[in-house]
Amino acid sequence: MGSIALDECGARRHVLGVQRNVANLGNRDFDLLVVGGGIYGAWSAYHAAHCGLSVALIEAEDWAGATSSASSKLIHGGLRYLEQFRFSMVRKSLAEKKRLLELAPHRVRPLDFLVPLPQDARVHPGKLGLGLWIYDLLEGRTRFPTQIVVPTAEVGRRFPDLDSGSFDRCFLYEDAQTDDALFTIEVVDGAAEAGAVVANRVRLLRRAEGTENCAGAENGEGSDRCVGSGIRRRAAGHSDDVRAANTRPSRNRRGFCSFVCEDVVSGEPFVIRSRSFLDTRGPWVEATEPIRHVKGVHLVLPALDTDDALLLVSRSDSRVIFILPWYDRTLVGTTDDDYVGDLRNVEVSDEDVDYLLRECAFALGSKAWSKEDVISSFAGVRTLVAGPDAPGSGRGPAEPSAVSREWSLMKTGDLSWASVGGKFTSARVDAVSILKHVCAELGLPMPVGRDHERPFPWAPPEAGRAPSTEPTSAKSSSTNSPSAERASANWPSTDPPSTNIASILESLGFDEAAAASLIQRYGSRVDRIAELAQGDPTLVQRIVPDLPFTLVEVAFSMRHTMAQTEEDILRRRTPVSLLSRQRVSPLLSEIMDRHRAT
């Protein structure tokens, strides 16, 4: 079977998958160099390439190697931000959630949330009910109050592990869930498919010597126009000026900036030439005003008997904590703490674990977990605009959870920008704003494309169709459930072709759970998965016995997503290292070597 995708005009064409070709970075000139392979860098390269710009995207380590694989795995509006009156940000995120459910039914799944409130809750029930009503309104729908509050008997059916004595009343709303790492990798693949030259494990070292400085980069000239929350100019004498100048581009007489980079795999240096530069390196971004690093911790724990999620309001500090079903396990998080330390080695402390388990115990009672139940944990660092209440400002630092997640595009020089802040959910539309600014300063017209109509690169054929009104499960079939209004085609469906694909995969030797997982995770690319398995029967074996991920995913990832190491495979191409303590297949290394892209 040949792998099929849809281009912008709806024509069917073959796709080769993303290939790492560092030579192509050094033998041509680019309109835009994007440095940083997280979700913001991926979407920026994707949009720019689809609009006809020549684009290079590089990442020092692996795609989604830091913050973009350490999120809560949610596509959501951000209910808690309503309390901060950030209605515009919530509305934007909710609109994106709805669109992503339509464009990527294989990647984004609806998820119902229960919000149990104890009698002595710090949040008044009336305030929460009003907030949920506003949340629905911002998404363009209305539920009656009787649909927002869940009867106690239904709470017991939907979430039997919730301690009935832990809450006085319970509320219901809907958001969505994803696999953040695979989401990012798919967008990178889409950028490459559109013509971008992409490569992980390429490090930006410095600007090339012997070229003229960018006009306006050193003398303070340049635009102050706002994008998102605003493009912020470098203040005179700012402590970050010297650091930022190290990689601020310098332009030669022909209008191209030169950047010295290193192929981390070979150790060889080379030069990339580009007309413009975008820094999307997350915690490592070279910003032009103070930024704030905030650490978030998540725990992976055994599954609960539910398909729904819980939103808890912490008893100790009123922060929001999620208890989420994820790949037949439970994901709990997150913390919000200021972080100063090694950005490449962000550790989970005993205090982090104790805090999350303690808050869960209030809701779960006798079903609560202990430290021995923790399968794995991970921490990530969010980069936020510090604002006037940052530590050291003299005004008293705001709590990290209260700091705005608004996105900003900072102008760092002539034709160079830094992306700071933002949310995983809204990165797609923020990247459109970046592209508009890049095109304006390059003197290029902003194409009127179909970015908001283009399904994801691996999307199944039904992506982008009108929303389905069918509930996703018996548990969500209640009239109280937001699922009745969900904007998702629910891939895989119970109709052909997905049932035919499942039959083909099972005929190749995949067990039923593994076949369903492959269809769900790889969408239209599942035919390429089948091709690989057809040629090598050993690939139908599981990576670990207790999870449905198989060795064919290892082969696919090595060939088509620039995976290099076991961590790439077990942490980001699959979540095996997060979900299981079992020993991986002894064939893993052999499969990796056999299918390693050259």
Coordinates of C-alpha atoms in Angstrom, one line a residue:
M1 CA 0.0 0.0 0.0
G2 CA 1.2 3.5 -0.8
S3 CA 0.9 6.2 1.9
I4 CA -1.7 8.7 0.8
A5 CA -2.2 12.3 2.0
L6 CA -4.3 15.2 0.8
D7 CA -2.7 18.4 -0.5
E8 CA -4.2 21.8 -0.2
C9 CA -6.4 21.3 -3.3
G10 CA -7.6 17.9 -2.1
A11 CA -5.5 16.0 -4.6
R12 CA -4.2 12.6 -3.5
R13 CA -0.4 12.3 -3.5
H14 CA 2.3 10.1 -2.1
V15 CA 4.4 11.2 0.8
L16 CA 8.0 10.1 1.7
G17 CA 8.1 11.0 5.3
V18 CA 10.5 13.4 7.1
Q19 CA 14.1 12.6 6.3
R20 CA 17.2 14.1 8.1
N21 CA 19.4 15.6 5.4
V22 CA 21.8 18.1 7.0
A23 CA 23.5 18.8 3.7
N24 CA 20.3 20.5 2.4
L25 CA 20.6 23.0 5.2
G26 CA 23.9 24.3 4.1
N27 CA 23.6 24.3 0.3
R28 CA 20.7 26.7 -0.2
D29 CA 19.4 30.0 1.1
F30 CA 16.3 30.3 3.2
D31 CA 13.6 33.0 3.7
L32 CA 13.2 31.8 7.4
L33 CA 15.3 29.9 9.8
V34 CA 13.4 28.5 12.8
V35 CA 15.5 27.4 15.8
G36 CA 13.7 25.1 18.2
G37 CA 11.7 22.0 17.5
G38 CA 8.9 22.2 20.0
I39 CA 5.3 22.9 19.1
Y40 CA 5.8 26.6 18.3
G41 CA 8.8 26.0 16.0
A42 CA 7.0 23.1 14.3
W43 CA 3.8 25.1 13.6
S44 CA 5.8 28.2 12.5
A45 CA 7.8 26.1 9.9
Y46 CA 4.6 24.3 8.8
H47 CA 2.7 27.5 8.1
A48 CA 5.6 29.2 6.4
A49 CA 6.4 26.3 4.2
H50 CA 2.7 25.9 3.2
C51 CA 2.7 29.6 2.2
G52 CA 5.6 29.2 -0.1
L53 CA 8.5 30.4 1.9
S54 CA 11.8 28.5 1.9
V55 CA 12.1 27.3 5.5
A56 CA 14.8 25.7 7.6
L57 CA 13.8 24.1 11.0
I58 CA 16.5 22.9 13.4
E59 CA 16.4 21.4 16.8
A60 CA 19.5 20.9 19.1
E61 CA 18.2 17.6 20.5
D62 CA 15.0 15.8 19.5
W63 CA 11.6 17.0 18.4
A64 CA 9.4 17.9 21.4
G65 CA 12.5 17.1 23.5
A66 CA 11.6 19.5 26.4
T67 CA 8.5 21.4 27.3
S68 CA 6.4 20.1 24.4
S69 CA 6.6 16.6 25.7
A70 CA 6.2 17.5 29.3
S71 CA 2.7 19.0 29.3
S72 CA -0.6 17.7 30.8
K73 CA -1.4 16.3 27.3
L74 CA -4.5 18.5 27.1
I75 CA -6.0 20.6 24.3
H76 CA -8.1 23.0 26.3
G77 CA -9.3 26.5 26.8
G78 CA -7.9 26.8 30.3
L79 CA -10.8 27.0 32.7
R80 CA -8.7 28.4 35.5
Y81 CA -7.7 31.5 33.4
L82 CA -11.3 32.8 33.6
E83 CA -10.7 33.6 37.3
Q84 CA -7.9 35.9 36.0
F85 CA -10.3 37.5 33.5
R86 CA -8.2 36.3 30.5
F87 CA -11.3 35.9 28.4
S88 CA -9.6 36.6 25.0
M89 CA -7.0 33.9 25.6
V90 CA -9.6 31.3 26.7
R91 CA -11.8 32.1 23.7
K92 CA -8.9 31.7 21.3
S93 CA -7.9 28.4 22.9
L94 CA -11.4 27.1 22.9
A95 CA -11.8 27.9 19.2
E96 CA -8.6 26.0 18.5
K97 CA -9.7 23.0 20.5
K98 CA -12.8 22.8 18.4
R99 CA -10.9 23.1 15.2
L100 CA -8.2 20.6 16.2
L101 CA -10.9 18.1 17.0
E102 CA -12.1 18.4 13.5
L103 CA -8.8 18.5 11.7
A104 CA -7.0 15.8 13.7
P105 CA -9.5 13.2 15.0
H106 CA -6.7 10.7 15.2
R107 CA -4.6 13.0 17.4
V108 CA -7.1 14.9 19.5
R109 CA -9.8 13.2 21.5
P110 CA -12.7 14.7 23.5
L111 CA -12.5 14.2 27.3
D112 CA -15.2 14.9 29.9
F113 CA -14.1 16.5 33.2
L114 CA -15.8 16.1 36.5
V115 CA -15.2 18.9 39.1
P116 CA -16.1 17.7 42.6
L117 CA -16.4 20.4 45.2
P118 CA -16.3 19.6 49.0
Q119 CA -18.6 21.5 51.3
D120 CA -15.7 23.6 52.6
A121 CA -14.3 24.3 49.1
R122 CA -12.3 27.4 48.6
V123 CA -14.3 28.0 45.3
H124 CA -17.9 28.8 45.8
P125 CA -20.2 26.5 43.8
G126 CA -22.1 29.4 42.3
K127 CA -18.9 31.0 41.1
L128 CA -17.8 27.7 39.5
G129 CA -21.1 27.2 37.9
L130 CA -21.0 30.7 36.4
G131 CA -17.5 30.0 35.2
L132 CA -18.5 26.9 33.4
W133 CA -21.4 28.7 31.8
I134 CA -19.1 31.4 30.6
Y135 CA -16.6 28.7 29.4
D136 CA -19.3 27.2 27.2
L137 CA -20.5 30.6 26.0
L138 CA -16.9 31.5 24.9
E139 CA -16.9 28.2 22.9
G140 CA -20.2 29.2 21.2
R141 CA -22.6 26.8 23.0
T142 CA -25.0 27.0 25.9
R143 CA -25.9 24.4 28.5
F144 CA -28.6 24.7 31.1
P145 CA -27.6 24.7 34.7
T146 CA -29.0 21.2 35.1
Q147 CA -26.6 20.0 32.5
I148 CA -23.6 21.5 34.3
V149 CA -24.3 19.9 37.7
V150 CA -24.0 16.1 37.8
P151 CA -26.3 14.1 40.1
T152 CA -24.5 12.1 42.7
A153 CA -25.7 8.8 41.3
E154 CA -24.3 9.6 37.9
V155 CA -21.0 10.7 39.5
G156 CA -20.8 7.2 41.0
R157 CA -21.4 5.5 37.7
R158 CA -18.9 7.7 35.8
F159 CA -16.1 7.8 38.4
P160 CA -16.6 4.9 40.9
D161 CA -13.2 5.5 42.4
L162 CA -14.2 9.0 43.6
D163 CA -14.9 9.0 47.3
S164 CA -18.5 9.9 47.7
G165 CA -17.8 11.6 51.0
S166 CA -15.2 13.9 49.4
F167 CA -17.6 16.3 47.7
D168 CA -20.8 18.1 48.2
R169 CA -21.7 18.6 44.6
C170 CA -20.0 17.9 41.2
F171 CA -19.8 19.8 38.0
L172 CA -19.2 18.7 34.4
Y173 CA -17.4 20.2 31.4
E174 CA -15.6 19.0 28.3
D175 CA -12.1 19.6 26.9
A176 CA -9.8 17.3 24.9
Q177 CA -6.6 15.3 25.1
T178 CA -3.6 14.4 22.9
D179 CA -0.2 12.8 22.8
D180 CA 1.9 16.1 22.9
A181 CA 5.1 14.6 21.6
L182 CA 3.6 12.7 18.7
F183 CA 1.4 15.7 17.9
T184 CA 4.6 17.8 17.5
I185 CA 6.4 15.2 15.4
E186 CA 3.4 15.0 13.1
V187 CA 3.5 18.8 12.5
V188 CA 7.2 18.6 11.8
D189 CA 6.5 15.9 9.3
G190 CA 3.9 18.2 7.7
A191 CA 6.4 21.0 7.5
A192 CA 8.8 18.8 5.7
E193 CA 6.1 17.5 3.4
A194 CA 5.4 21.1 2.4
G195 CA 9.0 21.7 1.5
A196 CA 10.7 22.8 4.7
V197 CA 14.2 21.4 5.3
V198 CA 14.1 20.0 8.9
A199 CA 16.7 18.4 11.0
N200 CA 17.0 17.5 14.7
R201 CA 20.3 17.3 16.5
V202 CA 21.5 20.4 14.8
R203 CA 22.8 23.1 17.3
L204 CA 23.0 26.8 16.6
L205 CA 26.4 27.9 17.7
R206 CA 26.8 31.6 16.8
R207 CA 26.4 34.1 14.0
A208 CA 29.1 34.0 11.4
E209 CA 32.0 36.4 11.6
G210 CA 32.9 38.9 8.9
T211 CA 29.4 39.9 7.9
E212 CA 27.8 43.3 8.5
N213 CA 25.5 43.9 11.4
C214 CA 21.8 43.9 10.7
A215 CA 20.4 47.3 10.2
G216 CA 18.6 48.3 13.4
A217 CA 19.8 45.3 15.4
E218 CA 22.4 47.2 17.4
N219 CA 21.2 50.8 17.3
G220 CA 17.6 50.2 18.6
E221 CA 15.8 50.9 15.3
G222 CA 13.0 48.7 14.3
S223 CA 9.3 48.0 14.6
D224 CA 7.3 48.2 17.8
R225 CA 4.2 46.7 16.3
C226 CA 2.4 44.2 18.5
V227 CA 1.6 40.6 17.8
G228 CA -0.3 38.6 20.4
S229 CA 0.3 40.3 23.7
G230 CA 2.9 42.5 22.0
I231 CA 6.3 42.7 20.4
R232 CA 8.5 43.9 23.1
R233 CA 11.6 46.0 22.4
R234 CA 15.0 45.5 24.1
A235 CA 15.4 48.0 26.9
A236 CA 18.6 50.0 27.0
G237 CA 21.2 48.4 29.2
H238 CA 19.2 45.2 29.7
S239 CA 21.3 42.4 31.2
D240 CA 20.3 40.0 28.4
D241 CA 21.7 42.3 25.6
V242 CA 25.1 40.7 25.4
R243 CA 23.8 37.2 25.6
A244 CA 21.2 37.8 22.9
A245 CA 23.7 39.4 20.6
N246 CA 25.6 36.1 20.4
T247 CA 23.1 34.6 18.1
R248 CA 21.4 37.8 16.8
P249 CA 21.9 37.5 13.0
S250 CA 24.3 39.6 11.0
R251 CA 23.4 40.4 7.4
N252 CA 25.8 40.4 4.5
R253 CA 25.4 42.7 1.5
R254 CA 23.1 40.3 -0.4
G255 CA 20.6 40.4 2.5
F256 CA 21.2 37.0 4.0
C257 CA 22.2 36.3 7.6
S258 CA 24.8 33.6 8.3
F259 CA 24.5 31.2 11.2
V260 CA 27.2 28.7 12.3
C261 CA 25.6 25.5 13.3
E262 CA 26.9 22.0 14.3
D263 CA 25.6 18.6 13.3
V264 CA 25.5 17.0 16.7
V265 CA 25.6 13.5 15.2
S266 CA 28.8 14.0 13.1
G267 CA 30.3 16.9 15.1
E268 CA 30.8 18.8 11.8
P269 CA 30.1 22.6 11.7
F270 CA 28.4 24.2 8.8
V271 CA 26.6 27.5 7.9
I272 CA 22.9 28.2 7.3
R273 CA 22.0 31.3 5.4
S274 CA 18.6 32.9 5.9
R275 CA 16.9 36.2 5.4
S276 CA 15.1 36.0 8.7
F277 CA 15.4 34.3 12.1
L278 CA 12.8 33.0 14.6
D279 CA 13.8 31.7 18.0
T280 CA 11.4 29.1 19.4
R281 CA 13.7 27.4 21.9
G282 CA 11.3 27.6 24.9
P283 CA 13.4 27.7 28.1
W284 CA 16.5 28.6 26.1
V285 CA 15.0 31.4 24.1
E286 CA 17.0 34.6 23.9
A287 CA 14.4 37.1 24.9
T288 CA 14.7 40.9 25.1
E289 CA 13.0 41.4 28.4
P290 CA 12.8 39.3 31.6
I291 CA 11.3 35.8 31.4
R292 CA 10.2 33.5 34.1
H293 CA 10.8 29.8 34.3
V294 CA 8.0 27.7 35.9
K295 CA 8.4 24.0 36.7
G296 CA 5.5 21.6 36.2
V297 CA 5.5 18.1 37.5
H298 CA 3.4 15.1 36.5
L299 CA 3.1 11.6 37.9
V300 CA 2.0 8.5 36.0
L301 CA 0.0 6.0 38.1
P302 CA -2.1 2.9 37.6
A303 CA -5.5 3.3 35.8
L304 CA -8.7 4.1 37.5
D305 CA -12.1 2.6 36.6
T306 CA -13.2 5.5 34.4
D307 CA -12.9 7.2 31.0
D308 CA -13.4 10.6 32.5
A309 CA -11.0 13.1 34.1
L310 CA -11.1 15.0 37.4
L311 CA -10.3 18.6 37.9
L312 CA -9.4 19.2 41.6
V313 CA -9.0 22.4 43.4
S314 CA -6.1 21.9 45.8
R315 CA -7.1 22.0 49.5
S316 CA -3.8 23.5 50.5
D317 CA -3.2 26.3 47.9
S318 CA -6.2 26.4 45.5
R319 CA -4.2 25.4 42.5
V320 CA -5.7 23.2 39.8
I321 CA -4.7 19.6 39.7
F322 CA -5.8 17.1 36.9
I323 CA -6.4 13.4 37.3
L324 CA -6.4 12.2 33.7
P325 CA -6.9 8.8 32.0
W326 CA -4.1 8.4 29.5
Y327 CA -3.1 5.3 27.6
D328 CA -4.7 3.0 30.2
R329 CA -2.8 4.7 33.0
T330 CA -3.5 7.8 35.0
L331 CA -1.7 11.1 34.6
V332 CA -1.7 13.4 37.6
G333 CA -0.5 17.0 37.5
T334 CA 0.6 19.6 37.6
T335 CA 2.6 21.7 40.0
D336 CA 3.6 25.4 39.4
D337 CA 6.8 26.5 41.0
D338 CA 9.5 29.0 40.0
Y339 CA 12.5 27.2 38.7
V340 CA 16.2 28.2 38.7
G341 CA 18.5 25.4 37.8
D342 CA 19.8 23.2 35.0
L343 CA 17.3 23.4 32.2
R344 CA 18.5 20.1 30.8
N345 CA 18.0 18.2 34.0
V346 CA 14.8 19.3 35.6
E347 CA 14.1 16.9 38.5
V348 CA 11.0 15.8 40.3
S349 CA 11.5 16.2 44.1
D350 CA 10.0 14.1 46.9
E351 CA 8.0 17.3 47.8
D352 CA 6.5 17.4 44.3
V353 CA 5.3 13.8 44.6
D354 CA 4.0 14.1 48.1
Y355 CA 2.0 17.2 47.2
L356 CA 0.3 15.6 44.2
L357 CA -0.5 12.3 46.0
R358 CA -1.8 14.2 49.0
E359 CA -4.2 16.2 47.0
C360 CA -5.4 13.1 45.1
A361 CA -6.0 11.3 48.4
F362 CA -8.6 13.9 49.4
A363 CA -10.7 13.0 46.4
L364 CA -10.0 9.2 46.2
G365 CA -10.2 8.2 49.8
S366 CA -9.5 4.5 50.3
K367 CA -8.6 4.2 46.6
A368 CA -5.7 6.7 46.9
W369 CA -2.3 5.9 45.6
S370 CA 1.0 5.6 47.6
K371 CA 4.5 6.4 46.5
E372 CA 5.0 2.8 45.6
D373 CA 2.3 3.1 43.0
V374 CA 4.1 5.8 41.0
I375 CA 5.1 4.2 37.7
S376 CA 7.1 7.3 36.5
S377 CA 7.3 11.0 36.8
F378 CA 8.4 13.9 34.6
A379 CA 9.0 17.6 34.9
G380 CA 9.0 20.4 32.3
V381 CA 9.7 24.1 32.3
R382 CA 7.4 26.6 30.9
T383 CA 8.8 30.0 29.8
L384 CA 6.6 33.0 30.6
V385 CA 6.9 36.7 30.2
A386 CA 7.9 37.8 33.7
G387 CA 5.7 40.8 33.9
P388 CA 5.8 43.5 36.6
D389 CA 5.3 41.1 39.5
A390 CA 8.3 38.9 38.7
P391 CA 10.7 37.9 41.6
G392 CA 13.1 40.8 42.2
S393 CA 10.7 43.4 40.8
G394 CA 10.1 45.0 44.2
R395 CA 6.4 44.5 44.0
G396 CA 6.3 41.0 45.4
P397 CA 6.2 38.0 43.1
A398 CA 2.9 36.7 41.8
E399 CA 2.2 33.0 42.4
P400 CA 3.5 31.1 39.3
S401 CA 0.1 29.7 38.7
A402 CA -1.2 33.3 38.4
V403 CA 1.3 34.4 35.8
S404 CA -0.2 34.9 32.4
R405 CA 0.3 32.2 29.7
E406 CA -0.3 34.8 27.0
W407 CA 1.9 34.5 24.0
S408 CA 4.3 37.2 22.9
L409 CA 6.5 37.8 19.9
M410 CA 9.6 39.8 20.9
K411 CA 11.6 41.6 18.2
T412 CA 15.2 40.9 18.8
G413 CA 16.7 42.7 15.8
D414 CA 16.2 43.3 12.1
L415 CA 14.2 40.4 10.7
S416 CA 14.6 38.4 13.9
W417 CA 12.1 37.5 16.6
A418 CA 11.7 35.4 19.7
S419 CA 8.5 33.5 20.6
V420 CA 7.8 33.5 24.3
G421 CA 5.0 32.0 26.4
G422 CA 1.8 30.7 25.0
K423 CA -0.1 27.4 25.2
F424 CA 0.3 24.1 23.4
T425 CA -3.4 24.4 22.3
S426 CA -3.1 27.8 20.7
A427 CA 0.4 27.4 19.1
R428 CA -1.2 26.9 15.6
V429 CA -2.9 30.2 15.5
D430 CA 0.0 32.0 17.2
A431 CA 2.2 30.7 14.4
V432 CA -0.1 32.2 11.8
S433 CA 0.5 35.6 13.5
I434 CA 4.3 35.0 13.4
L435 CA 4.0 34.2 9.7
K436 CA 2.1 37.4 9.0
H437 CA 4.8 39.5 10.7
V438 CA 7.6 37.6 8.9
C439 CA 6.0 38.1 5.5
A440 CA 5.3 41.8 6.2
E441 CA 9.0 42.5 7.1
L442 CA 10.3 40.4 4.2
G443 CA 8.1 42.4 1.9
L444 CA 6.1 39.4 0.8
P445 CA 2.3 39.2 0.5
M446 CA 0.6 37.1 3.1
P447 CA -1.0 34.3 1.1
V448 CA -4.7 33.7 1.6
G449 CA -4.4 30.0 2.2
R450 CA -6.5 27.3 3.7
D451 CA -4.6 26.7 6.9
H452 CA -7.7 26.6 9.0
E453 CA -9.2 23.9 6.6
R454 CA -6.2 21.7 6.0
P455 CA -6.4 18.4 7.9
F456 CA -3.3 17.2 9.8
P457 CA -0.6 15.4 7.7
W458 CA -1.5 12.0 9.1
A459 CA -5.3 12.7 9.3
P460 CA -7.8 10.1 8.2
P461 CA -10.0 10.9 5.2
E462 CA -12.9 12.0 7.3
A463 CA -10.9 14.8 9.0
G464 CA -12.4 18.2 8.7
R465 CA -15.9 17.0 8.1
A466 CA -18.9 18.3 9.9
P467 CA -19.0 17.4 13.6
S468 CA -20.5 14.1 14.7
T469 CA -23.2 14.3 17.3
E470 CA -22.8 10.7 18.5
P471 CA -21.5 10.2 22.0
T472 CA -18.2 8.4 22.2
S473 CA -19.1 5.9 24.8
A474 CA -21.9 4.6 27.0
K475 CA -20.6 6.4 29.9
S476 CA -20.8 9.7 28.0
S477 CA -24.3 9.2 26.6
S478 CA -26.0 11.0 29.3
T479 CA -27.9 14.2 28.4
N480 CA -25.7 15.9 31.0
S481 CA -22.6 15.1 29.0
P482 CA -21.0 17.7 26.7
S483 CA -20.2 14.8 24.4
A484 CA -23.5 15.2 22.8
E485 CA -22.1 18.4 21.2
R486 CA -18.6 17.2 20.5
A487 CA -16.9 18.4 17.3
S488 CA -15.1 15.2 16.4
A489 CA -15.5 12.6 13.7
N490 CA -14.1 10.1 16.3
W491 CA -11.4 8.2 14.5
P492 CA -11.4 5.3 14.3
S493 CA -15.0 5.0 13.4
T494 CA -17.1 1.8 13.3
D495 CA -17.5 2.1 9.6
P496 CA -15.1 1.3 6.7
P497 CA -12.3 2.1 6.0
S498 CA -11.1 1.9 9.6
T499 CA -12.7 -1.5 10.2
N500 CA -11.1 -2.8 7.1
I501 CA -7.7 -1.5 8.2
A502 CA -8.2 -3.2 11.6
S503 CA -8.9 -6.5 9.8
I504 CA -5.8 -6.1 7.7
L505 CA -3.6 -5.4 10.7
E506 CA -5.0 -8.3 12.6
S507 CA -4.4 -10.6 9.6
L508 CA -0.7 -9.6 9.8
G509 CA -0.5 -10.8 13.3
F510 CA -1.2 -7.7 15.4
D511 CA -3.4 -8.4 18.4
E512 CA -6.7 -6.4 18.6
A513 CA -5.5 -3.8 21.1
A514 CA -2.3 -3.2 19.1
A515 CA -4.2 -2.8 15.8
A516 CA -6.6 -0.3 17.4
S517 CA -3.7 1.6 18.9
L518 CA -1.9 1.9 15.5
I519 CA -5.1 3.1 13.8
Q520 CA -5.7 5.7 16.5
R521 CA -2.1 7.0 16.6
Y522 CA -1.1 7.0 13.0
G523 CA -4.2 7.8 11.1
S524 CA -3.6 7.7 7.3
R525 CA 0.0 6.6 7.9
V526 CA -1.2 3.2 9.1
D527 CA -0.9 1.8 5.6
R528 CA 2.9 2.4 5.8
I529 CA 2.8 0.6 9.1
A530 CA 1.1 -2.3 7.5
E531 CA 3.7 -2.3 4.7
L532 CA 6.6 -2.6 7.2
A533 CA 4.9 -5.4 9.1
Q534 CA 4.1 -7.3 5.9
G535 CA 7.8 -7.4 5.1
D536 CA 8.9 -8.4 8.6
P537 CA 6.6 -10.5 10.9
T538 CA 8.7 -9.8 14.0
L539 CA 7.5 -6.2 14.0
V540 CA 4.0 -7.3 15.2
Q541 CA 5.5 -8.0 18.6
R542 CA 4.9 -5.7 21.5
I543 CA 7.7 -3.5 22.9
V544 CA 6.6 -4.4 26.4
P545 CA 4.0 -7.1 27.2
D546 CA 1.6 -4.8 29.1
L547 CA 1.2 -2.1 26.5
P548 CA -0.2 -2.2 22.9
F549 CA 2.8 -0.4 21.3
T550 CA 4.7 -2.7 18.9
L551 CA 8.1 -3.0 17.2
V552 CA 6.6 -1.7 13.9
E553 CA 6.4 1.7 15.5
V554 CA 10.1 1.5 16.2
A555 CA 10.8 0.7 12.6
F556 CA 8.5 3.5 11.4
S557 CA 10.0 6.0 13.7
M558 CA 13.6 5.2 12.7
R559 CA 12.8 5.5 9.1
H560 CA 10.4 8.5 9.0
T561 CA 10.7 10.7 12.1
M562 CA 14.5 11.1 12.7
A563 CA 14.5 9.0 15.8
Q564 CA 18.1 8.2 16.9
T565 CA 18.1 6.8 20.4
E566 CA 16.1 4.5 22.7
E567 CA 14.9 7.6 24.6
D568 CA 13.5 9.0 21.3
I569 CA 11.6 5.8 20.8
L570 CA 10.5 5.0 24.3
R571 CA 9.7 8.6 25.5
R572 CA 8.5 10.5 22.5
R573 CA 7.6 8.2 19.5
T574 CA 5.9 6.0 22.1
P575 CA 5.3 6.7 25.8
V576 CA 6.5 3.3 26.9
S577 CA 9.1 4.6 29.4
L578 CA 6.4 6.6 31.1
L579 CA 3.8 3.9 31.3
S580 CA 5.6 0.7 32.1
R581 CA 8.3 -0.7 34.4
Q582 CA 8.5 -3.9 32.4
R583 CA 11.6 -4.8 30.4
V584 CA 11.5 -3.9 26.8
S585 CA 11.8 -6.4 24.0
P586 CA 15.3 -7.7 23.4
L587 CA 14.7 -7.0 19.7
L588 CA 14.5 -3.2 20.2
S589 CA 18.1 -2.4 19.5
E590 CA 18.2 -4.8 16.6
I591 CA 15.1 -3.2 15.0
M592 CA 16.5 0.3 15.6
D593 CA 19.7 -0.6 13.8
R594 CA 18.0 -2.4 11.0
H595 CA 15.7 0.5 10.2
R596 CA 18.0 3.4 11.0
A597 CA 17.7 6.1 8.3
T598 CA 20.9 6.8 6.4

